[in-house]
Each structure stands twice: as structure tokens, then as C-alpha cells.
Coordinates of C-alpha atoms and ligand atoms in Angstrom, one line a residue:
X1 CA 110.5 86.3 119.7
X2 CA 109.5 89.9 118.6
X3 CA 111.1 89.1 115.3
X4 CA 108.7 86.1 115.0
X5 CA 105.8 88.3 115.9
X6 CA 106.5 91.2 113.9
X7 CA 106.6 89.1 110.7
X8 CA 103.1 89.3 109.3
X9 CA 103.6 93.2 110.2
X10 CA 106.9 93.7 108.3
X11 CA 105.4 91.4 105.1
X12 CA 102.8 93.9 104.6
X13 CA 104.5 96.7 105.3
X14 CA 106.8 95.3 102.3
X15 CA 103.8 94.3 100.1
X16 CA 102.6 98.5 100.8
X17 CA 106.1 99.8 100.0
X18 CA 106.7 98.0 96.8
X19 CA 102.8 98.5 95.5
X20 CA 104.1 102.4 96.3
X21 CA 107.3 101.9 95.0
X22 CA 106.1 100.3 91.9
X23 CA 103.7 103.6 91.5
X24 CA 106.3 106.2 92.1
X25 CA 106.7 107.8 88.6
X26 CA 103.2 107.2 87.7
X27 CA 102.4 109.2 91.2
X28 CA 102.2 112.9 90.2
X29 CA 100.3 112.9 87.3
X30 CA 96.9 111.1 88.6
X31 CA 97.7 112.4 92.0
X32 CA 94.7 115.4 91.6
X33 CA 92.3 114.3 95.1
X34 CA 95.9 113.6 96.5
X35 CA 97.3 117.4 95.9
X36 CA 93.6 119.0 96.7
X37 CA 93.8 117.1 100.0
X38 CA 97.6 117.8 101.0
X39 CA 96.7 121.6 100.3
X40 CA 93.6 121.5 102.8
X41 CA 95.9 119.8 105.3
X42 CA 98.5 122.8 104.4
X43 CA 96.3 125.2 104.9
X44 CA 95.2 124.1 108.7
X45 CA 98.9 124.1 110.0
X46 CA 98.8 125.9 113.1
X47 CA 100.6 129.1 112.9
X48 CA 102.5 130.9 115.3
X49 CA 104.3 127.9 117.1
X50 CA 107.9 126.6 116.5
X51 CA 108.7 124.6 113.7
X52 CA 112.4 124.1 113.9
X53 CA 112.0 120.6 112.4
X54 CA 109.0 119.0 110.6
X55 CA 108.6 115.9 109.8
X56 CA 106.3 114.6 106.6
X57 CA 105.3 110.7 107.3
X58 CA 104.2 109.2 104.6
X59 CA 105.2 111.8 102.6
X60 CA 105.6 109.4 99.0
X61 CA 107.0 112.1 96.0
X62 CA 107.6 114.6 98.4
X63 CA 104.6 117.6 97.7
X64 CA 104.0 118.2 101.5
X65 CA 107.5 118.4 102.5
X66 CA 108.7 120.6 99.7
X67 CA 105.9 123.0 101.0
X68 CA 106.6 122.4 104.7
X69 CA 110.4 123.3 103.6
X70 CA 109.5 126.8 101.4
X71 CA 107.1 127.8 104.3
X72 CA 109.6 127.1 107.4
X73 CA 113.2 127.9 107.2
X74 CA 113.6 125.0 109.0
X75 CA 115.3 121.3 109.1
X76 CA 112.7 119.4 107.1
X77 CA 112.2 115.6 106.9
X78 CA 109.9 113.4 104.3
X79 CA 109.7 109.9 105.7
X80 CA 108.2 106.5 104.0
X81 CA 108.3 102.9 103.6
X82 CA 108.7 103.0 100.0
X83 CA 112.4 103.2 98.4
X84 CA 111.3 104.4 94.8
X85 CA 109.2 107.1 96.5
X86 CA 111.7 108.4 98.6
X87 CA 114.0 108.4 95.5
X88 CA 111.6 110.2 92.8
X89 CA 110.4 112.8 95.7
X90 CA 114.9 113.2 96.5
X91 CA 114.8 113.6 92.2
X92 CA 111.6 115.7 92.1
X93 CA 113.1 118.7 94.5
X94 CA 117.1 119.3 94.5
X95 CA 116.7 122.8 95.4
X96 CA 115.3 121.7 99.0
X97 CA 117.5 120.6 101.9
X98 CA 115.6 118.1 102.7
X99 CA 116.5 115.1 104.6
X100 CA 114.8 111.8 102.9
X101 CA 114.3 109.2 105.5
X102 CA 113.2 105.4 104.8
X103 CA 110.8 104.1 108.5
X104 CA 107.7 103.6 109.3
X105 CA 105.0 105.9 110.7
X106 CA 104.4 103.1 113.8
X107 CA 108.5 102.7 114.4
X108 CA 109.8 106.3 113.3
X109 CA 114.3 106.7 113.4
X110 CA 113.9 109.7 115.6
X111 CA 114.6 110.1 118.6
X112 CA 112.3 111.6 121.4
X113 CA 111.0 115.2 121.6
X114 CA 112.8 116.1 118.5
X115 CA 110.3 117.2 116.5
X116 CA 108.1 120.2 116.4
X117 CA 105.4 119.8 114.0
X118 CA 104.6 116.6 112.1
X119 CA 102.3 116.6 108.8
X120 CA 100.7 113.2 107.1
X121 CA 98.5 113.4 103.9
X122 CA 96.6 109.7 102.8
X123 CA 99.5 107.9 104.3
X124 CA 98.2 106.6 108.1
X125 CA 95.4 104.5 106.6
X126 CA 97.8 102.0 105.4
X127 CA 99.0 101.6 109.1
X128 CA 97.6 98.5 110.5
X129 CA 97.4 100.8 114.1
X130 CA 96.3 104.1 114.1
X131 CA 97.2 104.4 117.7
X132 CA 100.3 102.9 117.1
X133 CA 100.9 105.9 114.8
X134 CA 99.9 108.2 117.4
X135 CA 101.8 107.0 120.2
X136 CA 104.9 107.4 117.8
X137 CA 103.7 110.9 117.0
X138 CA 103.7 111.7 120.5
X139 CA 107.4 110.1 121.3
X140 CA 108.9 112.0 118.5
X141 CA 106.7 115.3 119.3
X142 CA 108.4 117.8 121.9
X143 CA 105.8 118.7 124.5
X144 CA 103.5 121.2 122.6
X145 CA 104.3 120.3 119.2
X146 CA 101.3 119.9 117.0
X147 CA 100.6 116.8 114.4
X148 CA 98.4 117.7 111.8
X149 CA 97.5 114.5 109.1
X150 CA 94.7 113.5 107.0
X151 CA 93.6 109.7 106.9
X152 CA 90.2 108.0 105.2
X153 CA 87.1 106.8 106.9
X154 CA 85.1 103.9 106.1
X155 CA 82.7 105.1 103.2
X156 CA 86.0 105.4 100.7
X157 CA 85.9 103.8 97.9
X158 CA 82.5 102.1 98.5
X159 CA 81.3 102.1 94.7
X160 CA 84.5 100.0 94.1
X161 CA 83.8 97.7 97.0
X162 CA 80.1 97.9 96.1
X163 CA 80.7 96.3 92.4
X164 CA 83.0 94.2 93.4
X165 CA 80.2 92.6 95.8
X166 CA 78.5 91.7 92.4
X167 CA 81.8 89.7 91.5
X168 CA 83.1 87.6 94.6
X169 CA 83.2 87.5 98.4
X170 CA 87.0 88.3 98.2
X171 CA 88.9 91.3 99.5
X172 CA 89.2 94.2 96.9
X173 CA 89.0 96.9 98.5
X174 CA 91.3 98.0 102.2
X175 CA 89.3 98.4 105.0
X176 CA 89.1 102.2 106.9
X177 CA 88.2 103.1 110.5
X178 CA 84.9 103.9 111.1
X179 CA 84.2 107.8 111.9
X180 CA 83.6 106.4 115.2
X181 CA 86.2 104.5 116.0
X182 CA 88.3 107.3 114.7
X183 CA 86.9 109.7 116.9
X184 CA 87.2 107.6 119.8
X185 CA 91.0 107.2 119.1
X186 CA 91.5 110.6 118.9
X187 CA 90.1 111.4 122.1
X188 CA 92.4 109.0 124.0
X189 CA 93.4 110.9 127.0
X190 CA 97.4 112.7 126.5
X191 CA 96.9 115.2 123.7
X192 CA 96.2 118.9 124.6
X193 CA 93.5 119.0 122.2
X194 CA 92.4 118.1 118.9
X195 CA 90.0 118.9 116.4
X196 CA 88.8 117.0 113.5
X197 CA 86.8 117.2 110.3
X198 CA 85.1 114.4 107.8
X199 CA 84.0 115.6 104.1
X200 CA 83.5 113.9 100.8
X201 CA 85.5 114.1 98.1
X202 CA 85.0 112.1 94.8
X203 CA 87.0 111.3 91.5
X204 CA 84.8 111.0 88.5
X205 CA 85.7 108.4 85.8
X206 CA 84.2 107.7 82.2
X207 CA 84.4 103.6 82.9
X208 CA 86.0 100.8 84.9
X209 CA 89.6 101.0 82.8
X210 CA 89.7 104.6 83.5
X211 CA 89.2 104.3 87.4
X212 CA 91.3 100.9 87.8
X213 CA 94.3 102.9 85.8
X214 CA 94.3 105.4 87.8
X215 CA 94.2 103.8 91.5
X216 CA 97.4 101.6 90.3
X217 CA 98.4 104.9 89.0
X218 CA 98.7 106.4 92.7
X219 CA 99.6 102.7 94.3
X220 CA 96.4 102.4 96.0
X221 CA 95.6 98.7 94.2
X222 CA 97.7 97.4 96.8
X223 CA 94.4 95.2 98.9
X224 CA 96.4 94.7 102.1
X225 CA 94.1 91.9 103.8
X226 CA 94.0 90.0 100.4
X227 CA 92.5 86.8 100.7
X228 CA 93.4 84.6 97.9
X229 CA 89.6 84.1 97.3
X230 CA 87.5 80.8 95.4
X231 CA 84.6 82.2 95.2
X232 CA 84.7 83.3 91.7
X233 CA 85.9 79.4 91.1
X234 CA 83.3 77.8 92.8
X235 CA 80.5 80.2 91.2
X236 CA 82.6 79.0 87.8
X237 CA 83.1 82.4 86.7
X238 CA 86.0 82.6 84.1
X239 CA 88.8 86.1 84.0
X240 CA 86.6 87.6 81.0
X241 CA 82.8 86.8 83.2
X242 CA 84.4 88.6 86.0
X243 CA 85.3 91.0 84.2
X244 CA 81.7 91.7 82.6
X245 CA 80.4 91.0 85.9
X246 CA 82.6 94.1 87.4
X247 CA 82.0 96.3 84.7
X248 CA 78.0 95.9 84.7
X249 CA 77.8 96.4 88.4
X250 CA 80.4 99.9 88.6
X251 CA 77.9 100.8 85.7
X252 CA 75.3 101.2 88.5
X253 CA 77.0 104.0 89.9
X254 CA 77.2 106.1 86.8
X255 CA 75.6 109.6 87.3
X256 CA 75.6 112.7 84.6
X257 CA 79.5 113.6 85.4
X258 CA 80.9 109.6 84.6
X259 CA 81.4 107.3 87.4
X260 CA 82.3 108.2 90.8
X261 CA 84.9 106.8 93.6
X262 CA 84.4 108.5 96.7
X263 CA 86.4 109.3 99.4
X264 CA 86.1 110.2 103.1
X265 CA 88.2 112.5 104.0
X266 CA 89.0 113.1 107.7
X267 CA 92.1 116.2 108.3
X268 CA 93.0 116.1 112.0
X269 CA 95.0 118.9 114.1
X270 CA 96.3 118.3 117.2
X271 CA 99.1 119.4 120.0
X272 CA 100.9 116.9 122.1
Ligands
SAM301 C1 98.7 108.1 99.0 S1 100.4 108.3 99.2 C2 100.5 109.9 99.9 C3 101.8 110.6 99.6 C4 101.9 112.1 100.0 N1 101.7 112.3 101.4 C5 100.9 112.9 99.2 O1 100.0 113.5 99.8 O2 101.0 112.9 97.9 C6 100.7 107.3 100.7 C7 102.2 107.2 101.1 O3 102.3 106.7 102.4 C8 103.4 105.7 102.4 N2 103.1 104.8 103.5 C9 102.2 103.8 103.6 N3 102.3 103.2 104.8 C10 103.3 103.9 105.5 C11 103.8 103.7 106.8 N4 103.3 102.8 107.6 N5 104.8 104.5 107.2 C12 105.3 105.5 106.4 N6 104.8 105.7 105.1 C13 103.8 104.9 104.7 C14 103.4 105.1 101.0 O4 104.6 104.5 100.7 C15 103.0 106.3 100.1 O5 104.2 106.9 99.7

């Protein structure tokens, strides 16, 4: 029975991992948001509290967890749900003892109260539950460990979903929580506090090439509620209209510096 209903959870988490997967040597090198956000979550680890083991969820070519494993002499873990991640981030630092595990951030291979601190940069959007997320944060946490993790808002990427508007009713772009219903599931009674942040952050791009390159660059093509969409059929719009169509509309958003995709950017610190 749980088998059966896990199904549509366990083919997207596939269709996630090998989108990542796919991107994993491509990852470093258009990864620049990605680094500038992983180094603002960095910098808001708690100090002063034990760190015996950390955990990185989500943790794709390993940047986080090399630097959780320099700062803490420590046991160190980088966990995600993409295989060729896990195996250019093992490649990308053999210095590090670091211990590469393949899970889930919603079903995590640890066992209770093992952890002390847990980090996440851009990775729990791609969870279907945020709170199921959490709720594994907290098994895996030992009473007073911290989890520190940033995650998008709705507002990301809205030029892309805003041109693709002009194209077709189909899903292009992922959905993100609202900065609402974010807030309201962080303040779900259990964790000893929390505090939380929202900025924007944008990548500028000289056309539409340029900015679809570089989001299948970082994986982040992969449109998890894709609908397989005739709308463009029954408007009678062929590949290269579309296309045209696309273009024109991201055109809109150009602005002195080239073409913007923003990003919301919400880092969370909290203790269990
Ligand atoms: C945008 S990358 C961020 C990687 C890294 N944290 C960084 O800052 O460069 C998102 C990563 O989260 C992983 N991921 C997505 N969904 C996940 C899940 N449910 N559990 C664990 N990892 C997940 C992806 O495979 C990918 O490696």
C-alpha cells in the first residue's frame, strides 16, 4: 500500500535527481548566485554550539560540506538524491573525510538525535513538503541542535514564468512557497526558535540562450509539475513561433545591465 502511494513521490524525486545528475559537471562553473548564497548561509552558522557531526542535505558538488568540514573538525556528511552529484562533489574534494550519502531530505538514512547541526543551500525547494523536511530535520537533530538552510520564495524566477505567459498556459516554471506560507511553517510549534530573512537576488543575462544555458547548466530546467501542455497546439503555434514568441516577451524585461532572473532568497536559522 505505501509503495503504491509513494509512487508519484519517488518518480519525481527520480525525474529531480537525474535533471541534477545530468547537470553535475556543468554545476560549478555557472553556479555564481549558488556560491554567493551558500556563503551567506555559511556565514549565519551559529557559533559556539557542538558540531560533532553535520550534515549538508542537498548538498549537490559538495561546496557547503567541504566548508562545514575545514571549519569543524568534525564527522561531516553531504547528502542528495542525485548519483552524479554525489560522485563529482566525492571527485571534487579527496582531501576531505567526508562521508557521501545518497537519501532524501523528507526520508534522511540517519538515525535519531545523531546530528548536531544540519546546513541546506537551494536544495529544500525541490521537496514536495517543506514540513516533511522539517520534521526529518528535527528526528535526525539531537535536542538543541540547530538547522540552518536557505530555500526560494514565490517571486523566483518570475521574468521566466512571466514570458512564458506570452507562450502557453503550460508549466515552465516550479512553483515556490509563498513568504507567508513559509513563515507560517516555520512557526509550527516544536523548534526553540527561529529566525528568518527574504532578499533579492538576480542573475543578469545578455538574451534568452544565455539565461536558458545557464539554468540547465545548474539543473534547474527540471519543471517538476510539468503538464504535457496543448495549448501552443491549439493556438497553432509551431517550435520556431514559440520560440519568437518567448524571446519577444523575456525582451520585456531587459533593463541597462541585460536581462534579469530573479530570485527570492529566504536563509533560515533555527534550534530544535
Ligand atoms: C541547486 S542544487 C544546490 C547544491 C548545493 N547545496 C549548493 O549550494 O551548491 C540543489 C541540490 O539539491 C538536491 N536535491 C533536490 N531535491 C532533494 C531532496 N529531496 N533531497 C536531497 N537532495 C535534493 C539536488 O540533487 C541538487 O544537488
Amino acid at each position: 500500500m505505501s509503495a503504491l502511494v509513494d509512487t508519484p513521490r519517488l518518480a519525481r524525486q527520480r525525474r529531480i535527481a537525474s535533471g541534477f545528475s545530468r547537470a553535475a559537471s556543468s554545476y560549478d562553473a555557472a553556479a555564481g548566485l549558488q556560491r554567493e548564497v551558500a556563503d551567506t548561509l555559511l556565514a549565519r552558522l551559529p557559533t559556539d554550539c557542538p558540531t560533532a557531526t553535520v550534515l549538508d542535505i542537498g548538498c549537490g558538488t559538495g561546496y557547503v560540506t567541504a566548508a562545514l568540514a575545514r571549519r569543524y573538525a568534525s564527522t561531516t556528511l553531504g547528502l542528495d538524491l542525485a548519483s552524479g552529484m554525489l560522485a563529482t562533489a566525492r571527485a571534487s574534494h579527496p582531501e576531505l573525510a567526508i562521508r557521501w550519502l545518497a537519501g532524501a531530505a523528507e526520508r534522511l538514512p540517519l538515525a535519531a538525535g545523531s546530528v548536531d547541526l544540519i546546513a541546506s543551500s537551494l536544495a529544500l525547494q525541490w521537496c514536495d513538503s517543506l514540513e516533511a523536511a522539517l520534521d526529518e530535520a528535527w528526528r535526525v537533530l539531537r535536542p538543541g541542535g540547530h538547522l540552518a538552510f536557505t530555500t526560494l520564495c514565490d517571486g523566483s524566477l518570475h521574468e521566466w514564468q512571466g514570458a512564458w505567459r506570452a507562450v502557453d498556459d503550460g508549466a515552465h516554471v516550479n512553483r515556490f512557497l509563498s513568504e507567508e506560507t513559509l513563515a507560517a511553517t516555520l512557526a509550527r510549534p516544536g523548534w526553540r526558535w527561529c529566525r528568518h530573512e527574504v532578499t533579492t537576488r538576480r542573475c543578469w543575462y545578455p538574451d534568452l540562450a544565455a539565461a536558458r544555458q545557464a539554468l540547465k547548466a545548474i539543473g534547474a530546467n527540471t519543471v517538476v509539475a510539468a503538464t504535457s501542455s496543448s495549448a501552443h497546439a491549439l493556438r497553432g503555434l509551431t517550435g520556431r513561433q514559440r520560440l519568437a514568441r518567448l524571446e519577444a516577451a523575456f525582451e520585456e524585461y531587459r533593463r541597462p545591465a541585460g536581462i534579469p532572473i530573479s530570485y527570492r532568497v529566504a536563509t533560515v536559522v533555527m534550534q530544535r
